[in-house]
């Protein structure tokens, strides 16, 4: 397949207007990108941590200097409100700083207690091929790229087709920061070209953040070509509210956790599992806080939520809502949609057979599931194929610790908003994927750990 003249269109989800068109690479152009990646790796792997850190610090500075313009680019391409977009750029810059300052220490040689000299050393693998989503078009990229590149790897980014403008901006900033050509490349390719990239000898690892279906397909290709992979896939995070929770605080954080980025995040709370004793009170508080949200033009001041990123996403969420109500859930508030603008919505009396429980709902739809007691709440939380993250709300910290150990998820937060942090490993279990990003664990995912024994 030649892909000549194929175009990815970037459509502003609030106005519906086309704001950018990007040509898909031909197979010959893609081959040139892969060759450049191979050449770049040969020299980049031999640079010092100090050289890499200087450039990574430059990149962090460029991100901060241009955060307002970059925020507008994010908002125009995928619709999140401008303050959230600017905050995303700032967080991305922080991750660049973190790995610039800590990568060398994280990858120091490890010695073992043996009668002979023995150690493990960490070598860069080659090119990391990344397939990234549109919902956090800067953070998702810099989250993996900063550690991978600080470790001496190079990378090829296949970004979501609707945020190619963001991908190109990131590539340009890497070059401006002083990184050699080929260390970071964005490649505008079609799905049919993905296998050829994974098969390439220069590609040694694959990282994907996206849907369960996409992860399954790409992980199968990674296995076919015996390439290391890290998958962060879907989530249907449980937000468990126990009898003794601070309901006011829980409802405030619940609103943020479900409605941030218009509910379009794998780590958004999606299943609000509340014990019967406090369910009515919590639901009323939650509904009041959702009602106060202002939806509209994401570039306008005072707006809390913009549109969903694409019309097909809004249509799917409408379908899920309608079916959930037919299956017995009750509407508390919201439910209206105007093109991509989906009103913040809350439904109650959802059970484990309901579509809103079983499927990931990627948008501003919150569901209340009533549990008999705390043990029932844990059982309901674990009764799902996803296991990305969970939150528990209780004033009893000792009980919270015991309960957190029983939750089947890669991350559990107590009395807090679920979020990613450069210092802490992040990733899921079950159908939410495998492998970890961030922290020392994340940077080592795409390293060759080599044992040295000297007698």
CSV table of C-alpha atoms in Angstrom, one decimal:
chain,number,residue,atom,x,y,z
A,1,UNK,CA,0.0,0.0,0.0
A,2,UNK,CA,1.5,3.3,-1.0
A,3,UNK,CA,-0.8,5.7,1.0
A,4,UNK,CA,-0.2,8.5,-1.5
A,5,UNK,CA,-2.5,11.5,-0.9
A,6,UNK,CA,-4.0,10.0,2.2
A,7,UNK,CA,-4.7,12.9,4.7
A,8,UNK,CA,-5.4,13.0,8.4
A,9,UNK,CA,-7.8,15.8,9.2
A,10,UNK,CA,-7.7,17.7,12.5
A,11,UNK,CA,-11.2,18.9,13.4
A,12,UNK,CA,-11.9,21.4,16.2
A,13,UNK,CA,-14.6,19.5,18.2
A,14,UNK,CA,-16.3,22.6,19.4
A,15,UNK,CA,-16.7,24.4,16.1
A,16,UNK,CA,-16.6,21.4,13.8
A,17,UNK,CA,-14.2,23.2,11.5
A,18,UNK,CA,-11.1,21.6,9.9
A,19,UNK,CA,-8.0,23.2,11.5
A,20,UNK,CA,-5.3,21.1,9.9
A,21,UNK,CA,-4.5,18.5,7.3
A,22,UNK,CA,-1.6,16.2,7.5
A,23,UNK,CA,-0.3,13.8,4.8
A,24,UNK,CA,0.3,10.2,5.7
A,25,UNK,CA,3.8,9.0,5.1
A,26,UNK,CA,4.4,6.8,2.1
A,27,UNK,CA,6.1,3.5,2.7
A,28,UNK,CA,9.3,4.8,1.2
A,29,UNK,CA,9.2,7.9,3.5
A,30,UNK,CA,8.6,5.7,6.5
A,31,UNK,CA,11.6,3.6,5.6
A,32,UNK,CA,13.7,6.7,5.5
A,33,UNK,CA,12.5,7.6,9.0
A,34,UNK,CA,13.4,4.2,10.3
A,35,UNK,CA,16.9,4.5,8.8
A,36,UNK,CA,17.4,7.9,10.4
A,37,UNK,CA,16.3,6.4,13.7
A,38,UNK,CA,18.9,3.7,13.4
A,39,UNK,CA,21.7,6.2,12.6
A,40,UNK,CA,20.7,8.5,15.4
A,41,UNK,CA,20.7,5.7,18.0
A,42,UNK,CA,24.3,4.7,17.1
A,43,UNK,CA,25.6,8.1,18.3
A,44,UNK,CA,22.9,9.0,20.9
A,45,UNK,CA,23.5,5.9,22.9
A,46,UNK,CA,27.1,7.0,23.5
A,47,UNK,CA,26.3,10.5,24.8
A,48,UNK,CA,26.8,11.2,28.5
A,49,UNK,CA,23.9,11.7,30.9
A,50,UNK,CA,25.1,15.3,31.3
A,51,UNK,CA,24.7,15.9,27.6
A,52,UNK,CA,21.2,14.4,27.6
A,53,UNK,CA,20.2,16.2,30.7
A,54,UNK,CA,21.2,19.6,29.3
A,55,UNK,CA,19.0,19.1,26.3
A,56,UNK,CA,16.1,17.7,28.3
A,57,UNK,CA,16.3,20.8,30.6
A,58,UNK,CA,16.2,22.9,27.4
A,59,UNK,CA,13.1,21.1,26.3
A,60,UNK,CA,11.4,21.7,29.7
A,61,UNK,CA,12.2,25.4,29.4
A,62,UNK,CA,10.8,25.6,25.8
A,63,UNK,CA,7.6,23.9,27.0
A,64,UNK,CA,7.1,26.4,29.8
A,65,UNK,CA,7.9,29.4,27.6
A,66,UNK,CA,5.3,28.4,25.1
A,67,UNK,CA,2.7,26.8,27.4
A,68,UNK,CA,0.0,29.3,26.5
A,69,UNK,CA,0.3,28.8,22.7
A,70,UNK,CA,0.7,25.1,23.1
A,71,UNK,CA,-2.4,25.0,25.4
A,72,UNK,CA,-4.4,26.7,22.6
A,73,UNK,CA,-3.1,24.1,20.1
A,74,UNK,CA,-4.2,21.2,22.4
A,75,UNK,CA,-7.6,22.8,23.0
A,76,UNK,CA,-8.3,23.4,19.3
A,77,UNK,CA,-7.3,19.9,18.4
A,78,UNK,CA,-9.0,17.8,21.1
A,79,UNK,CA,-11.3,20.2,23.0
A,80,UNK,CA,-10.2,20.3,26.6
A,81,UNK,CA,-10.5,23.6,28.4
A,82,UNK,CA,-7.6,25.9,28.1
A,83,UNK,CA,-6.5,25.9,31.8
A,84,UNK,CA,-6.3,22.1,31.7
A,85,UNK,CA,-4.4,22.2,28.5
A,86,UNK,CA,-1.8,24.6,29.9
A,87,UNK,CA,-1.5,22.5,33.1
A,88,UNK,CA,-0.8,19.5,30.9
A,89,UNK,CA,2.1,21.3,29.2
A,90,UNK,CA,3.5,22.3,32.6
A,91,UNK,CA,3.2,18.7,33.9
A,92,UNK,CA,5.1,17.5,30.8
A,93,UNK,CA,7.9,20.0,31.4
A,94,UNK,CA,8.1,18.8,35.0
A,95,UNK,CA,8.6,15.2,33.8
A,96,UNK,CA,11.4,16.3,31.6
A,97,UNK,CA,13.1,18.0,34.5
A,98,UNK,CA,12.6,14.9,36.7
A,99,UNK,CA,14.3,12.5,34.4
A,100,UNK,CA,17.0,15.0,33.5
A,101,UNK,CA,17.8,15.2,37.2
A,102,UNK,CA,17.4,11.5,38.1
A,103,UNK,CA,18.0,9.2,35.1
A,104,UNK,CA,21.8,8.7,35.8
A,105,UNK,CA,21.1,7.8,39.5
A,106,UNK,CA,18.3,5.4,38.5
A,107,UNK,CA,20.4,3.6,36.0
A,108,UNK,CA,23.6,3.2,38.1
A,109,UNK,CA,25.3,-0.2,38.1
A,110,UNK,CA,23.9,-2.7,40.7
A,111,UNK,CA,26.4,-4.9,42.6
A,112,UNK,CA,25.7,-8.3,44.1
A,113,UNK,CA,27.0,-10.0,47.2
A,114,UNK,CA,29.1,-12.8,45.6
A,115,UNK,CA,32.6,-14.1,46.1
A,116,UNK,CA,33.5,-12.8,42.7
A,117,UNK,CA,32.7,-9.4,41.1
A,118,UNK,CA,29.2,-9.3,39.8
A,119,UNK,CA,26.9,-6.6,38.7
A,120,UNK,CA,24.0,-5.6,36.5
A,121,UNK,CA,24.4,-2.7,34.0
A,122,UNK,CA,21.7,-1.0,32.0
A,123,UNK,CA,22.1,-0.5,28.3
A,124,UNK,CA,19.7,1.4,26.0
A,125,UNK,CA,17.7,-0.9,23.7
A,126,UNK,CA,17.3,1.1,20.5
A,127,UNK,CA,14.2,2.7,19.2
A,128,UNK,CA,11.0,2.8,21.3
A,129,UNK,CA,7.9,2.8,19.0
A,130,UNK,CA,5.1,4.7,20.8
A,131,UNK,CA,1.4,4.7,19.8
A,132,UNK,CA,-0.2,7.4,21.8
A,133,UNK,CA,-3.8,8.7,22.3
A,134,UNK,CA,-5.4,12.1,21.8
A,135,UNK,CA,-6.8,12.7,25.3
A,136,UNK,CA,-3.5,14.0,26.8
A,137,UNK,CA,-1.5,14.7,23.6
A,138,UNK,CA,1.5,16.2,25.3
A,139,UNK,CA,1.6,14.4,28.7
A,140,UNK,CA,1.2,10.9,27.3
A,141,UNK,CA,4.1,11.6,24.9
A,142,UNK,CA,6.6,13.2,27.3
A,143,UNK,CA,5.7,10.7,30.0
A,144,UNK,CA,7.4,7.9,28.0
A,145,UNK,CA,9.8,9.9,25.8
A,146,UNK,CA,11.6,11.8,28.6
A,147,UNK,CA,12.8,8.6,30.4
A,148,UNK,CA,13.4,6.6,27.1
A,149,UNK,CA,15.6,9.3,25.6
A,150,UNK,CA,17.4,10.1,28.9
A,151,UNK,CA,18.3,6.4,29.0
A,152,UNK,CA,20.0,6.6,25.6
A,153,UNK,CA,17.2,5.3,23.4
A,154,UNK,CA,15.6,7.0,20.4
A,155,UNK,CA,11.9,7.1,19.7
A,156,UNK,CA,9.3,7.0,16.9
A,157,UNK,CA,5.8,8.4,17.8
A,158,UNK,CA,2.6,7.4,16.0
A,159,UNK,CA,0.2,9.9,17.5
A,160,UNK,CA,-3.6,9.8,17.2
A,161,UNK,CA,-4.7,11.2,13.8
A,162,UNK,CA,-6.7,14.1,15.3
A,163,UNK,CA,-3.7,15.6,17.2
A,164,UNK,CA,-0.9,15.4,14.6
A,165,UNK,CA,-0.4,19.2,15.1
A,166,UNK,CA,0.6,18.5,18.7
A,167,UNK,CA,2.9,15.7,17.5
A,168,UNK,CA,4.7,18.0,15.1
A,169,UNK,CA,5.0,20.7,17.7
A,170,UNK,CA,6.7,18.3,20.1
A,171,UNK,CA,9.1,17.1,17.4
A,172,UNK,CA,10.0,20.7,16.6
A,173,UNK,CA,10.7,21.5,20.2
A,174,UNK,CA,13.0,18.5,20.6
A,175,UNK,CA,15.0,19.8,17.7
A,176,UNK,CA,15.0,23.4,19.1
A,177,UNK,CA,16.2,22.0,22.4
A,178,UNK,CA,19.3,20.6,20.7
A,179,UNK,CA,18.5,16.9,20.3
A,180,UNK,CA,20.0,15.5,17.1
A,181,UNK,CA,17.7,14.8,14.2
A,182,UNK,CA,16.3,11.3,14.5
A,183,UNK,CA,16.3,11.0,18.3
A,184,UNK,CA,12.6,12.0,18.4
A,185,UNK,CA,10.5,11.5,15.3
A,186,UNK,CA,6.8,11.8,14.9
A,187,UNK,CA,5.5,9.5,12.1
A,188,UNK,CA,2.1,10.1,10.5
A,189,UNK,CA,1.3,6.6,9.5
A,190,UNK,CA,-1.9,4.5,8.9
A,191,UNK,CA,-2.8,1.4,10.9
A,192,UNK,CA,-1.7,-0.8,8.0
A,193,UNK,CA,1.9,0.5,8.4
A,194,UNK,CA,2.2,-0.3,12.1
A,195,UNK,CA,3.4,-3.9,11.6
A,196,UNK,CA,6.3,-2.8,9.4
A,197,UNK,CA,7.5,-0.4,12.1
A,198,UNK,CA,7.3,-3.1,14.8
A,199,UNK,CA,9.1,-5.6,12.5
A,200,UNK,CA,12.0,-3.1,11.9
A,201,UNK,CA,15.3,-4.2,13.4
A,202,UNK,CA,15.8,-0.7,15.0
A,203,UNK,CA,12.6,-1.0,17.0
A,204,UNK,CA,13.3,-2.8,20.3
A,205,UNK,CA,10.3,-1.8,22.4
A,206,UNK,CA,6.7,-0.8,21.9
A,207,UNK,CA,4.6,1.4,24.3
A,208,UNK,CA,0.9,1.9,23.7
A,209,UNK,CA,-1.7,3.9,25.6
A,210,UNK,CA,-5.1,3.4,24.2
A,211,UNK,CA,-8.1,1.1,24.0
A,212,UNK,CA,-8.2,-2.6,25.0
A,213,UNK,CA,-8.7,-3.5,21.3
A,214,UNK,CA,-5.8,-1.5,20.1
A,215,UNK,CA,-3.6,-2.9,22.8
A,216,UNK,CA,-4.6,-6.5,22.0
A,217,UNK,CA,-3.7,-6.0,18.3
A,218,UNK,CA,-0.3,-4.3,19.0
A,219,UNK,CA,0.7,-6.6,21.8
A,220,UNK,CA,0.1,-9.5,19.4
A,221,UNK,CA,2.4,-7.9,16.8
A,222,UNK,CA,5.0,-7.3,19.5
A,223,UNK,CA,4.9,-10.9,20.4
A,224,UNK,CA,5.1,-12.0,16.8
A,225,UNK,CA,8.4,-10.1,16.4
A,226,UNK,CA,9.6,-10.7,20.0
A,227,UNK,CA,9.7,-7.1,21.0
A,228,UNK,CA,9.3,-5.8,24.6
A,229,UNK,CA,6.0,-4.0,25.1
A,230,UNK,CA,4.2,-1.9,27.7
A,231,UNK,CA,0.5,-1.5,27.5
A,232,UNK,CA,-1.7,1.1,29.3
A,233,UNK,CA,-5.2,0.3,28.2
A,234,UNK,CA,-8.8,0.9,29.3
A,235,UNK,CA,-10.0,1.6,32.7
A,236,UNK,CA,-13.3,1.6,34.7
A,237,UNK,CA,-11.9,2.9,37.9
A,238,UNK,CA,-13.9,2.3,41.1
A,239,UNK,CA,-14.4,5.2,43.5
A,240,UNK,CA,-15.5,3.5,46.8
A,241,UNK,CA,-17.3,5.6,49.4
A,242,UNK,CA,-17.6,3.9,52.8
A,243,UNK,CA,-19.9,4.8,55.7
A,244,UNK,CA,-17.4,6.9,57.5
A,245,UNK,CA,-16.1,8.9,54.5
A,246,UNK,CA,-16.0,12.7,54.5
A,247,UNK,CA,-18.9,13.0,52.0
A,248,UNK,CA,-18.4,16.6,51.1
A,249,UNK,CA,-14.7,16.1,50.2
A,250,UNK,CA,-15.5,12.8,48.5
A,251,UNK,CA,-18.2,14.5,46.3
A,252,UNK,CA,-15.9,17.3,45.4
A,253,UNK,CA,-13.1,15.0,44.3
A,254,UNK,CA,-15.6,12.7,42.6
A,255,UNK,CA,-16.7,15.5,40.4
A,256,UNK,CA,-13.2,16.4,39.4
A,257,UNK,CA,-12.2,12.8,38.9
A,258,UNK,CA,-15.1,12.0,36.6
A,259,UNK,CA,-15.4,15.3,34.8
A,260,UNK,CA,-11.8,16.4,34.3
A,261,UNK,CA,-11.0,16.5,30.6
A,262,UNK,CA,-14.7,16.0,29.9
A,263,UNK,CA,-14.4,12.5,31.4
A,264,UNK,CA,-12.0,11.4,28.7
A,265,UNK,CA,-9.2,9.6,30.7
A,266,UNK,CA,-8.4,6.0,31.5
A,267,UNK,CA,-7.9,7.0,35.1
A,268,UNK,CA,-11.2,9.0,35.5
A,269,UNK,CA,-13.4,7.5,38.2
A,270,UNK,CA,-16.2,5.8,36.4
A,271,UNK,CA,-17.9,3.4,38.9
A,272,UNK,CA,-19.0,5.2,42.1
A,273,UNK,CA,-19.6,2.4,44.6
A,274,UNK,CA,-21.3,3.8,47.7
A,275,UNK,CA,-22.5,1.9,50.8
A,276,UNK,CA,-26.3,2.0,51.3
A,277,UNK,CA,-26.0,4.0,54.5
A,278,UNK,CA,-24.6,7.1,52.8
A,279,UNK,CA,-25.7,6.6,49.2
A,280,UNK,CA,-28.6,9.1,49.2
A,281,UNK,CA,-26.5,11.8,50.8
A,282,UNK,CA,-23.5,11.3,48.6
A,283,UNK,CA,-25.6,11.2,45.5
A,284,UNK,CA,-27.3,14.5,46.4
A,285,UNK,CA,-23.9,16.2,47.1
A,286,UNK,CA,-22.4,14.8,43.9
A,287,UNK,CA,-25.4,15.9,41.8
A,288,UNK,CA,-25.2,19.5,43.2
A,289,UNK,CA,-21.5,19.8,42.3
A,290,UNK,CA,-22.0,18.4,38.8
A,291,UNK,CA,-24.9,20.9,38.3
A,292,UNK,CA,-22.6,23.8,39.0
A,293,UNK,CA,-20.3,22.9,36.1
A,294,UNK,CA,-20.4,25.2,33.1
A,295,UNK,CA,-20.0,23.6,29.7
A,296,UNK,CA,-19.1,25.5,26.6
A,297,UNK,CA,-16.3,27.0,24.5
A,298,UNK,CA,-13.1,25.5,25.9
A,299,UNK,CA,-11.1,28.7,25.1
A,300,UNK,CA,-13.6,30.9,27.1
A,301,UNK,CA,-12.9,31.9,30.7
A,302,UNK,CA,-15.2,30.4,33.4
A,303,UNK,CA,-15.9,27.2,31.4
A,304,UNK,CA,-15.4,24.0,33.4
A,305,UNK,CA,-15.8,21.5,30.5
A,306,UNK,CA,-15.4,21.5,26.8
A,307,UNK,CA,-16.8,19.1,24.1
A,308,UNK,CA,-15.8,15.5,23.6
A,309,UNK,CA,-12.9,15.1,21.2
A,310,UNK,CA,-14.9,13.6,18.3
A,311,UNK,CA,-18.5,13.1,17.2
A,312,UNK,CA,-18.2,9.3,17.2
A,313,UNK,CA,-17.2,9.4,20.9
A,314,UNK,CA,-20.2,11.5,21.8
A,315,UNK,CA,-22.5,9.2,19.8
A,316,UNK,CA,-21.1,6.1,21.6
A,317,UNK,CA,-21.6,7.7,25.0
A,318,UNK,CA,-25.2,8.5,24.1
A,319,UNK,CA,-25.8,4.9,23.1
A,320,UNK,CA,-24.3,3.6,26.4
A,321,UNK,CA,-26.5,6.0,28.4
A,322,UNK,CA,-29.7,5.1,26.6
A,323,UNK,CA,-29.0,1.4,27.1
A,324,UNK,CA,-28.1,1.9,30.7
A,325,UNK,CA,-31.5,3.6,31.4
A,326,UNK,CA,-33.3,0.8,29.5
A,327,UNK,CA,-31.6,-1.7,31.8
A,328,UNK,CA,-32.9,-0.1,34.9
A,329,UNK,CA,-30.6,2.8,35.8
A,330,UNK,CA,-32.3,6.0,36.9
A,331,UNK,CA,-31.4,9.5,35.5
A,332,UNK,CA,-30.4,11.9,38.3
A,333,UNK,CA,-29.3,14.8,36.0
A,334,UNK,CA,-27.9,15.7,32.6
A,335,UNK,CA,-28.1,13.4,29.6
A,336,UNK,CA,-28.5,16.0,26.8
A,337,UNK,CA,-26.1,16.2,23.8
A,338,UNK,CA,-25.5,18.8,21.1
A,339,UNK,CA,-23.0,17.4,18.6
A,340,UNK,CA,-19.8,16.8,20.6
A,341,UNK,CA,-21.1,18.7,23.6
A,342,UNK,CA,-22.2,16.1,26.1
A,343,UNK,CA,-23.9,17.5,29.2
A,344,UNK,CA,-22.4,16.3,32.5
A,345,UNK,CA,-24.6,13.3,33.5
A,346,UNK,CA,-25.3,11.3,36.7
A,347,UNK,CA,-27.2,8.1,36.9
A,348,UNK,CA,-28.1,6.0,39.9
A,349,UNK,CA,-29.1,2.4,40.7
A,350,UNK,CA,-26.6,0.9,38.3
A,351,UNK,CA,-26.0,-2.8,38.8
A,352,UNK,CA,-23.2,-5.1,37.7
A,353,UNK,CA,-25.2,-6.3,34.6
A,354,UNK,CA,-25.6,-2.7,33.3
A,355,UNK,CA,-23.7,-1.6,30.2
A,356,UNK,CA,-22.5,1.5,32.2
A,357,UNK,CA,-20.9,-0.9,34.6
A,358,UNK,CA,-19.5,-3.4,32.2
A,359,UNK,CA,-18.1,-1.1,29.5
A,360,UNK,CA,-15.6,1.8,29.8
A,361,UNK,CA,-17.6,5.1,29.4
A,362,UNK,CA,-15.3,7.6,27.9
A,363,UNK,CA,-17.0,10.9,28.7
A,364,UNK,CA,-18.9,12.8,31.5
A,365,UNK,CA,-21.2,10.0,32.6
A,366,UNK,CA,-21.0,9.1,36.3
A,367,UNK,CA,-22.7,6.0,37.7
A,368,UNK,CA,-23.8,5.3,41.2
A,369,UNK,CA,-23.6,1.6,42.3
A,370,UNK,CA,-25.1,0.9,45.8
A,371,UNK,CA,-23.3,-1.6,48.0
A,372,UNK,CA,-24.7,-3.4,51.0
A,373,UNK,CA,-21.6,-2.8,53.1
A,374,UNK,CA,-17.8,-2.4,52.8
A,375,UNK,CA,-17.1,-6.0,51.8
A,376,UNK,CA,-19.8,-5.9,49.1
A,377,UNK,CA,-18.2,-2.7,47.9
A,378,UNK,CA,-14.8,-4.4,47.5
A,379,UNK,CA,-16.4,-7.3,45.7
A,380,UNK,CA,-18.2,-5.0,43.3
A,381,UNK,CA,-15.0,-3.1,42.6
A,382,UNK,CA,-13.1,-6.2,41.8
A,383,UNK,CA,-15.9,-7.6,39.6
A,384,UNK,CA,-14.5,-6.1,36.4
A,385,UNK,CA,-12.1,-7.0,33.6
A,386,UNK,CA,-10.2,-3.7,34.1
A,387,UNK,CA,-7.8,-3.0,36.9
A,388,UNK,CA,-6.1,0.3,36.3
A,389,UNK,CA,-6.7,2.4,39.4
A,390,UNK,CA,-9.2,2.8,42.3
A,391,UNK,CA,-9.9,5.2,45.1
A,392,UNK,CA,-11.2,4.4,48.6
A,393,UNK,CA,-12.9,7.0,50.9
A,394,UNK,CA,-12.8,6.4,54.6
A,395,UNK,CA,-11.6,8.2,57.7
A,396,UNK,CA,-10.1,5.0,59.1
A,397,UNK,CA,-6.6,4.9,57.7
A,398,UNK,CA,-5.8,1.4,59.0
A,399,UNK,CA,-8.9,0.0,57.5
A,400,UNK,CA,-8.1,1.8,54.3
A,401,UNK,CA,-4.7,0.2,54.1
A,402,UNK,CA,-6.2,-3.3,54.6
A,403,UNK,CA,-8.9,-2.6,52.0
A,404,UNK,CA,-6.4,-1.2,49.5
A,405,UNK,CA,-4.4,-4.4,49.6
A,406,UNK,CA,-7.6,-6.3,48.6
A,407,UNK,CA,-8.4,-4.1,45.6
A,408,UNK,CA,-7.4,-5.6,42.2
A,409,UNK,CA,-5.8,-2.7,40.5
A,410,UNK,CA,-2.4,-1.3,39.6
A,411,UNK,CA,-2.9,1.8,41.7
A,412,UNK,CA,-5.0,2.5,44.8
A,413,UNK,CA,-5.5,6.0,46.2
A,414,UNK,CA,-7.0,6.7,49.7
A,415,UNK,CA,-9.0,9.9,50.2
A,416,UNK,CA,-7.3,11.4,47.1
A,417,UNK,CA,-7.7,12.1,43.4
A,418,UNK,CA,-6.3,9.3,41.2
A,419,UNK,CA,-3.4,10.8,39.2
A,420,UNK,CA,0.0,10.0,37.8
A,421,UNK,CA,3.2,11.3,39.3
A,422,UNK,CA,6.7,11.1,37.8
A,423,UNK,CA,8.0,9.7,41.1
A,424,UNK,CA,5.6,6.8,41.4
A,425,UNK,CA,5.2,3.7,39.1
A,426,UNK,CA,1.9,3.8,37.1
A,427,UNK,CA,0.2,1.0,35.2
A,428,UNK,CA,-2.6,-1.5,35.3
A,429,UNK,CA,-3.5,-5.2,35.6
A,430,UNK,CA,-6.1,-7.5,34.0
A,431,UNK,CA,-7.3,-6.0,30.7
A,432,UNK,CA,-5.9,-2.6,31.7
A,433,UNK,CA,-2.5,-3.7,30.4
A,434,UNK,CA,0.9,-4.5,31.8
A,435,UNK,CA,4.2,-2.9,32.5
A,436,UNK,CA,4.8,0.3,34.3
A,437,UNK,CA,5.6,3.9,33.3
A,438,UNK,CA,7.2,6.6,35.4
A,439,UNK,CA,9.7,6.4,38.4
A,440,UNK,CA,12.8,4.2,38.3
A,441,UNK,CA,10.6,1.3,37.3
A,442,UNK,CA,9.4,3.1,34.2
A,443,UNK,CA,12.8,4.1,32.8
A,444,UNK,CA,14.1,0.5,33.2
A,445,UNK,CA,11.2,-1.0,31.1
A,446,UNK,CA,13.1,-0.2,27.9
A,447,UNK,CA,16.6,-1.0,29.0
A,448,UNK,CA,18.7,-4.1,28.5
A,449,UNK,CA,19.7,-5.3,32.0
A,450,UNK,CA,23.0,-7.0,31.4
A,451,UNK,CA,24.7,-9.1,34.1
A,452,UNK,CA,28.6,-8.9,34.3
A,453,UNK,CA,30.5,-11.5,36.1
A,454,UNK,CA,34.3,-11.0,36.6
A,455,UNK,CA,36.5,-13.6,38.2
